[in-house]
Every structure is written in C-alpha cells, then in structure tokens.
Amino acid sequence: MSGLTAACSLFSPARAHASEKKNDNGNFTALFNNMKCCGVIYEPIDGGEDFIIKAFNFAAEKAEKIKSCEIIGKSILEVFPAVREFGIFEALQKVWRTGEPVNLPVSFYTDGRVCGWRENYIFRLETGEVAAIYEDLTEIRKKEELIQESDEKYKFIFENMLNGFAYHRAIYDENGNMTDYRYLEANKMFENITGIKSENLIGRTVREVIPGIEEYWIKEYAEVVKTGKPKIFENYVAALDKYFEVSVYSPVKDHFAVVCSDVTAQKKILLNLQNLNEQVVEKNRELEQMIYIASHDLRSPLINIQGFSRELIKSFAALKNLLAETCLADDLKKKVDCSINEDIPESIDYINRSAAKMDSLLTGILRVSRLGRAPLKFENVDMDGIISEIFNSFEFSAKKNGITIQKCQLPCCIGDVQQIIQVFTNLIDNAIKYRDSSRPCLIKVSGEIRDGEAVYCVEDNGVGIAPQHQKKIFELFHRLNPGTTSGDGLGLAIVQKILLRNNGKVWVESEAEKGSRFFVSLPAH
Amino acid sequence: MDANKEISVLIAEDDEGHAALIVRNLKRAGISNDIIRFRDGQEILDFLFRNGNAVHRKNNHAYLLLLDIRMPKVDGVEVLTKIKADEVLCKMPVIMLTTTDDPKEIVRCHEIGCNNYITKPIDYDQFIDCINKLGLFIKIVKVPQIDGE
C-alpha cells in the first residue's frame, strides 16, 4: 500500500488523462516496487529539518534488511540514524531546497544495524517530495576488494620471488619453427639475476635483448612450447657469463613461462671441483706411470748386478781351482784361504741376497701399480661360488696341515670378480700362514647384509695381532714377523687397494695369541 | 743345424751389461753364429731399412732379432711395428726381450706380431736357462732368408 501511495505522489496526476489515471498509477507503482535499484521517497517536514519515509521498494527492503510497513511514516533520522554522517541527509535538504539533482558518490553507510556500500542519485519530484534511487554495491565491492587483495598478494609474491620469473610468447618463422620469443612479463628477481632492466626487456625479443643468445635456449623452449611438457635444465648464457637453472612450462598455447635461478656460483665451484678431480686423476696417472717406469728401469741394473756376480762366482771358482794347484807359502796360503773361503763368498752372497730382495720389492711395487691401472668390470658377484673355489685351491695345503676351513651361506655383492677373488685368496692365505701351531687351525668365512652393504668376515684362531700393530699390517711391504714366514708384505696392502677401487672397506679385529677376524664390506647387490 | 749357422743374431739392447750377459751365455750354450749388437731402436732400424752410413743388412741372408722394449730414441714396440709392417722384413723372427712381465705389454707385442716374448728374470739361473733355450731355438728353428732389393 505504501508503494501505491508513493507512486501516486511520484507521478504527477497532471501528466495523465483522468480515465487512465488509476491504471497508470498501478503500473508505475509496480514498476517502482520491482525495479532492480533501491528506491525511497521522502517527504520533507518542518521546513526540511526532517524527512518522513513515504515509499520504500522491494530492493531497498532487501538492502536495508527492513520491511517497508515497519518504517513508512517514520523519520529518516529514526530509521537510519547515521544518515547525517553518511551525507545523504544534507543532500536531501539541498535537493529539496534547490530542485537540482545530486549524485552522491559511492560511500559506506553503517549504523550498527545495517551497513553497506551505496551510490545514490537524489532528485526532487514535482510534488515536492525527494526521491533517492540507489544501488547496493556491497557485494560488488566485496568481490572487487577480494580480487584486488588477491592481485596484490600475487603481485607481491611474484615481485618478491627468490626465483626469476618471465613469461614469453613464441615467435615462429615461415616454416612454423620457433626461432625467437618475446618477453611479456618479468619480475624483479629476473631483472636482478639477468642484470637487464624490465624496460629493456618487456615487449622485446630475446634476440634483440641478448643478440648472441645461444641456440640451445631457443631449442629447449621450443620443445616445451611444442610438446607442452615442462622441463627443468641448466645451461650457460655467454653474454651474461652466467649459468641458469630453469623450469619451463607452457600454460597457454604459443606461450611459455620460465622460473629461473642463477647457479653460476655453484656451477663454478662444481667446475672447479671437476677440474681438481681431473688434476688428481692426471697426477695419479702420472704417479702410476712413474712407479711403473722407475720399477721397470731399476730392474735393468739389478739384472747386471746378479748376472755379473754369478759370472764372478764362475771366474772365482776357476781361480780357486788354479790356486789349489799352486804351492804357496804357509802364511800367504792362510790369507788366501781366508779370502777364498770366507770373505769373497760372504760378499757375493750379500750382493745376491740384496739384489733378490730389491727385485722382490720392485716386483711388488709393479704389482700394486698394475692393480691401480687395471680396468675394472663391476658385476654381481656370487660369493658362495667364489669362496668355494678358493677353498678348493687351498684344499691340498689345508689337508696336509690339518686345517679346517668352513663357510656359511654368503650374500652376493657388486665388484670386480677377479679382484675380489684376489682379496679373499690373500685373506685366507694369511689365515693359513699365521696359524698357531699349538692348536688345530680353524678358518671360517661368514657374511651378512648390514645397512645395505655386504659384510664378510674371515675368522681364524691363529697367532693374532697385538692392537698396536693392527694399523701397520695394511702398509706396503710391512711384515710383522719377516723371519718366521715367507711373503712380500703386500697381501693386505693389495687387499686394501682393491677394496678402495671396488667401493669397499677392510678392517681387522684381533687379539694376540687368540686369533683374528678380517672384515670386508662391499656394495650389496 | 748347419743351415742355421748362417743365421745372424741381431741384439737390440741399450744396456751394455745385459747385452754382454746375453752374448756370453749364448756362446756358452753353443751358439757360434754371427752376433751383431745395436744400442738403440734407431740403430737397428737403420740397419734393417738401410738408412744412414752405418752397416746395412745383407741381401738374401737370414736374421733373427732379439729386441729389448725400453730403448732410447725408438722403443722396441715401435721397431717391432715397423718390421711387421714391412712386407720383406716381416718374415724375420723377432723375440722380445724385456724386463717387464706386464700382461698388457705381452699381449700388445703378440698382437703386433712378435714371434716370442722373453722376460729377463733377475734370477740368474732362470736367465741362463732362458738364454740356453733361446740358443736351442736358434739352432732348430727354420729362419727364412730375407730378400734384398
């Protein structure tokens, strides 16, 4: 009913014929009530000191969360106590006074009961009443704010990313091959790490920005654009003297985004390391070569020393025979006999023994150096098979000396079969060599997988090694009891060297006079 | 045996002592053949390929070469390679005589085409035994004559 009343006063009766009046009023009332905009009609009272709400449409009811029947006839100041602060009250007064419409820009109304963003258009009716047509922009504003907030958030994240980011559009030649690309967007970090300002970047192509750009960059990006498959790779830009690690993806056809970081420092360290490693390898090779040549060349004079000392023995024997047939005075004969029977044979014996010792040392060095140069073939090693084979080769000497050798089920490992056979042959050979004659010799080989590694143990009940000597046993040519056993002092040095090359380890647990346990670890299968 | 008396034994060996020991023991083993010694790889090549002013090999004569590997100027492996690449000289038996028993080097020399490979042992008895066998080898082996130009 209030709407009808409002519409009656809203549209001047003078503008319609008398016969159409009722009908027109009904139409306009319906129009007013159902329009999308909020609409309120105020009647000024007390000479414009207050305004009484005369009409309040459905949209306004919804926006202000109040029914029109509750407020028609009431003062605006009573219903909407914050209108002065909001600015509409003053506007209503001004419009009523001047008759000039006022557009009240978007502002926020709140009175504790209701709140929202409103944009009002206020005008005076011919009846002297004032109408306010307005829109409730609250929802739109909320959405806008959300969008703005999210935009700002992403902008912030984008600009403050620790990685460089750039977005590009592919450029193709007449054959459809991507030959260039244009920078569409780039963040601050991209500028920082490339050292290229965005004003020199955005809108330009890479060939303009970096004329010498390596073809591999364009080729890699072209592939991502073509296949749509993301890619991560690392490469070098000579013009910037920098290495970049980039993740590339193509979110939209013909476009691609790059997230990149400057890995020059890491790369240079790595290259430096590689370089150092190459130097070490080269030095090692040189050393091996030197050992080889030295030991080889040192053998030549040894052949002469021994050869000619034998020649000397032959000549000496002839001389001895001659002297035996010669008559000498007693005192002279005594002196000659002393030389012939003691001094000369002793000297020659020392020469020969020293030459033989030196030969054994040189042969040892050659063997070890050869071991370092031998090419390796890593494969799965059937340890059960290998140990059984080694046992077979020791069978004769074991039987002869009353030695018991046992083995448990052994796990497989990865290594060079020939070298691993050498390791266990040496260990078992040592266990036999250093057995304790006061008790029957027992040698046991066991193994297990421990922390992803195959760990084997060669255990004996032999003479054992005192703790203070345990480290020395792996040294080249080191022999604990050179007088009592034969050997070149290389067995364990070779074991250690082989394991080093096969990514394994060897260590010992031992107690003097009780026995030893040699452990070998190798990569497990 | 008589036919092999005509064989000349060539020794390319830079070490005076080794050469003397080889010659002495070959003689003791009953080898009375002509023995010619060369001090390095270049000397033996000059002799065989008839370069330079020193003595050159004779036409239609049988030779057997004892070749050391480590020698100054041109090493034994290079000498062996050149000999085996030559269509006339390749018929000449070559016995490598060296101080190393490196399996790789032995394989390499056999690949190039050496006829035998002897490691000079330090053990003098072994050495004498080796030279004796070599003497025997020289006595019985059929050595082809090498043609001249």
PDB file of N, CA and C in Angstrom, chain A residues 2 47 50 92 111 116 128 175 186 190 220 232 256-257 271-272 280 286 290 335 344 376 408 422 427 434 467 522:
ATOM      1  N   SER A   2       1.963   1.161   0.729  1.00  0.00           N
ATOM      2  CA  SER A   2       2.851   2.333   0.797  1.00  0.00           C
ATOM      3  C   SER A   2       3.411   2.643  -0.585  1.00  0.00           C
ATOM      4  N   GLY A  47       9.956  22.255   7.410  1.00  0.00           N
ATOM      5  CA  GLY A  47      10.763  23.139   6.535  1.00  0.00           C
ATOM      6  C   GLY A  47      12.089  22.508   6.171  1.00  0.00           C
ATOM      7  N   ASP A  50      13.520  17.668   8.660  1.00  0.00           N
ATOM      8  CA  ASP A  50      13.445  16.204   8.777  1.00  0.00           C
ATOM      9  C   ASP A  50      12.748  15.683   7.530  1.00  0.00           C
ATOM     10  N   LEU A  92      19.696  15.459   0.758  1.00  0.00           N
ATOM     11  CA  LEU A  92      18.224  15.534   0.648  1.00  0.00           C
ATOM     12  C   LEU A  92      17.759  16.990   0.833  1.00  0.00           C
ATOM     13  N   ASP A 111      25.249   1.864  10.604  1.00  0.00           N
ATOM     14  CA  ASP A 111      24.639   2.421  11.822  1.00  0.00           C
ATOM     15  C   ASP A 111      24.545   1.379  12.937  1.00  0.00           C
ATOM     16  N   GLY A 116      26.611  -1.026   4.437  1.00  0.00           N
ATOM     17  CA  GLY A 116      26.845  -1.394   3.042  1.00  0.00           C
ATOM     18  C   GLY A 116      27.297  -0.213   2.212  1.00  0.00           C
ATOM     19  N   GLY A 128       7.142  17.917  -4.641  1.00  0.00           N
ATOM     20  CA  GLY A 128       7.968  18.477  -3.579  1.00  0.00           C
ATOM     21  C   GLY A 128       8.627  17.394  -2.757  1.00  0.00           C
ATOM     22  N   ASN A 175      58.254 -21.375 -41.621  1.00  0.00           N
ATOM     23  CA  ASN A 175      58.057 -22.829 -41.616  1.00  0.00           C
ATOM     24  C   ASN A 175      57.427 -23.332 -40.323  1.00  0.00           C
ATOM     25  N   ALA A 186      58.127  -9.921 -16.566  1.00  0.00           N
ATOM     26  CA  ALA A 186      59.277 -10.443 -15.827  1.00  0.00           C
ATOM     27  C   ALA A 186      59.265  -9.824 -14.445  1.00  0.00           C
ATOM     28  N   PHE A 190      64.056 -11.523 -11.847  1.00  0.00           N
ATOM     29  CA  PHE A 190      64.519 -11.810 -13.206  1.00  0.00           C
ATOM     30  C   PHE A 190      65.450 -10.694 -13.681  1.00  0.00           C
ATOM     31  N   GLU A 220      65.458 -25.542 -26.569  1.00  0.00           N
ATOM     32  CA  GLU A 220      64.818 -26.171 -25.397  1.00  0.00           C
ATOM     33  C   GLU A 220      63.412 -25.607 -25.179  1.00  0.00           C
ATOM     34  N   ILE A 232      63.055 -29.128 -16.857  1.00  0.00           N
ATOM     35  CA  ILE A 232      63.992 -28.437 -15.966  1.00  0.00           C
ATOM     36  C   ILE A 232      65.380 -28.706 -16.509  1.00  0.00           C
ATOM     37  N   PHE A 256      55.187 -19.444 -23.019  1.00  0.00           N
ATOM     38  CA  PHE A 256      55.860 -20.254 -22.004  1.00  0.00           C
ATOM     39  C   PHE A 256      56.374 -19.380 -20.869  1.00  0.00           C
ATOM     40  N   ALA A 257      56.400 -20.002 -19.697  1.00  0.00           N
ATOM     41  CA  ALA A 257      56.869 -19.301 -18.507  1.00  0.00           C
ATOM     42  C   ALA A 257      58.155 -19.965 -18.044  1.00  0.00           C
ATOM     43  N   LEU A 271      82.572 -26.892 -11.354  1.00  0.00           N
ATOM     44  CA  LEU A 271      83.553 -26.979 -12.445  1.00  0.00           C
ATOM     45  C   LEU A 271      84.963 -27.020 -11.871  1.00  0.00           C
ATOM     46  N   ASN A 272      85.149 -26.208 -10.824  1.00  0.00           N
ATOM     47  CA  ASN A 272      86.438 -26.166 -10.170  1.00  0.00           C
ATOM     48  C   ASN A 272      86.774 -27.535  -9.576  1.00  0.00           C
ATOM     49  N   VAL A 280      93.708 -34.460 -10.141  1.00  0.00           N
ATOM     50  CA  VAL A 280      94.078 -35.557  -9.245  1.00  0.00           C
ATOM     51  C   VAL A 280      94.227 -36.848 -10.052  1.00  0.00           C
ATOM     52  N   GLU A 286     100.068 -40.046 -13.579  1.00  0.00           N
ATOM     53  CA  GLU A 286     101.497 -39.738 -13.695  1.00  0.00           C
ATOM     54  C   GLU A 286     102.301 -40.561 -12.685  1.00  0.00           C
ATOM     55  N   MET A 290     105.051 -43.223 -13.236  1.00  0.00           N
ATOM     56  CA  MET A 290     106.388 -43.048 -12.706  1.00  0.00           C
ATOM     57  C   MET A 290     106.830 -44.307 -11.963  1.00  0.00           C
ATOM     58  N   LYS A 335     146.196 -66.533   4.385  1.00  0.00           N
ATOM     59  CA  LYS A 335     145.483 -65.311   3.999  1.00  0.00           C
ATOM     60  C   LYS A 335     144.561 -65.583   2.810  1.00  0.00           C
ATOM     61  N   ILE A 344     135.232 -63.588   0.313  1.00  0.00           N
ATOM     62  CA  ILE A 344     134.648 -63.449  -1.025  1.00  0.00           C
ATOM     63  C   ILE A 344     133.269 -64.110  -1.120  1.00  0.00           C
ATOM     64  N   LEU A 376      88.402 -52.148 -14.431  1.00  0.00           N
ATOM     65  CA  LEU A 376      87.515 -52.948 -13.586  1.00  0.00           C
ATOM     66  C   LEU A 376      86.205 -53.245 -14.311  1.00  0.00           C
ATOM     67  N   CYS A 408      79.826 -70.189   5.760  1.00  0.00           N
ATOM     68  CA  CYS A 408      78.379 -70.103   5.937  1.00  0.00           C
ATOM     69  C   CYS A 408      77.786 -69.648   4.601  1.00  0.00           C
ATOM     70  N   GLN A 422      91.011 -62.239  -5.527  1.00  0.00           N
ATOM     71  CA  GLN A 422      92.338 -61.910  -5.006  1.00  0.00           C
ATOM     72  C   GLN A 422      92.258 -61.532  -3.521  1.00  0.00           C
ATOM     73  N   LEU A 427      93.402 -63.139   2.061  1.00  0.00           N
ATOM     74  CA  LEU A 427      92.992 -63.220   3.466  1.00  0.00           C
ATOM     75  C   LEU A 427      93.087 -64.662   3.981  1.00  0.00           C
ATOM     76  N   TYR A 434      99.559 -67.552   9.119  1.00  0.00           N
ATOM     77  CA  TYR A 434      99.764 -67.106  10.500  1.00  0.00           C
ATOM     78  C   TYR A 434      98.961 -67.946  11.493  1.00  0.00           C
ATOM     79  N   PRO A 467      97.132 -55.055  19.400  1.00  0.00           N
ATOM     80  CA  PRO A 467      96.438 -53.836  18.965  1.00  0.00           C
ATOM     81  C   PRO A 467      97.374 -52.794  18.356  1.00  0.00           C
ATOM     82  N   LEU A 522      81.454 -54.647   1.040  1.00  0.00           N
ATOM     83  CA  LEU A 522      81.357 -54.316  -0.383  1.00  0.00           C
ATOM     84  C   LEU A 522      79.916 -53.902  -0.674  1.00  0.00           C
TER      85      LEU A 522
END
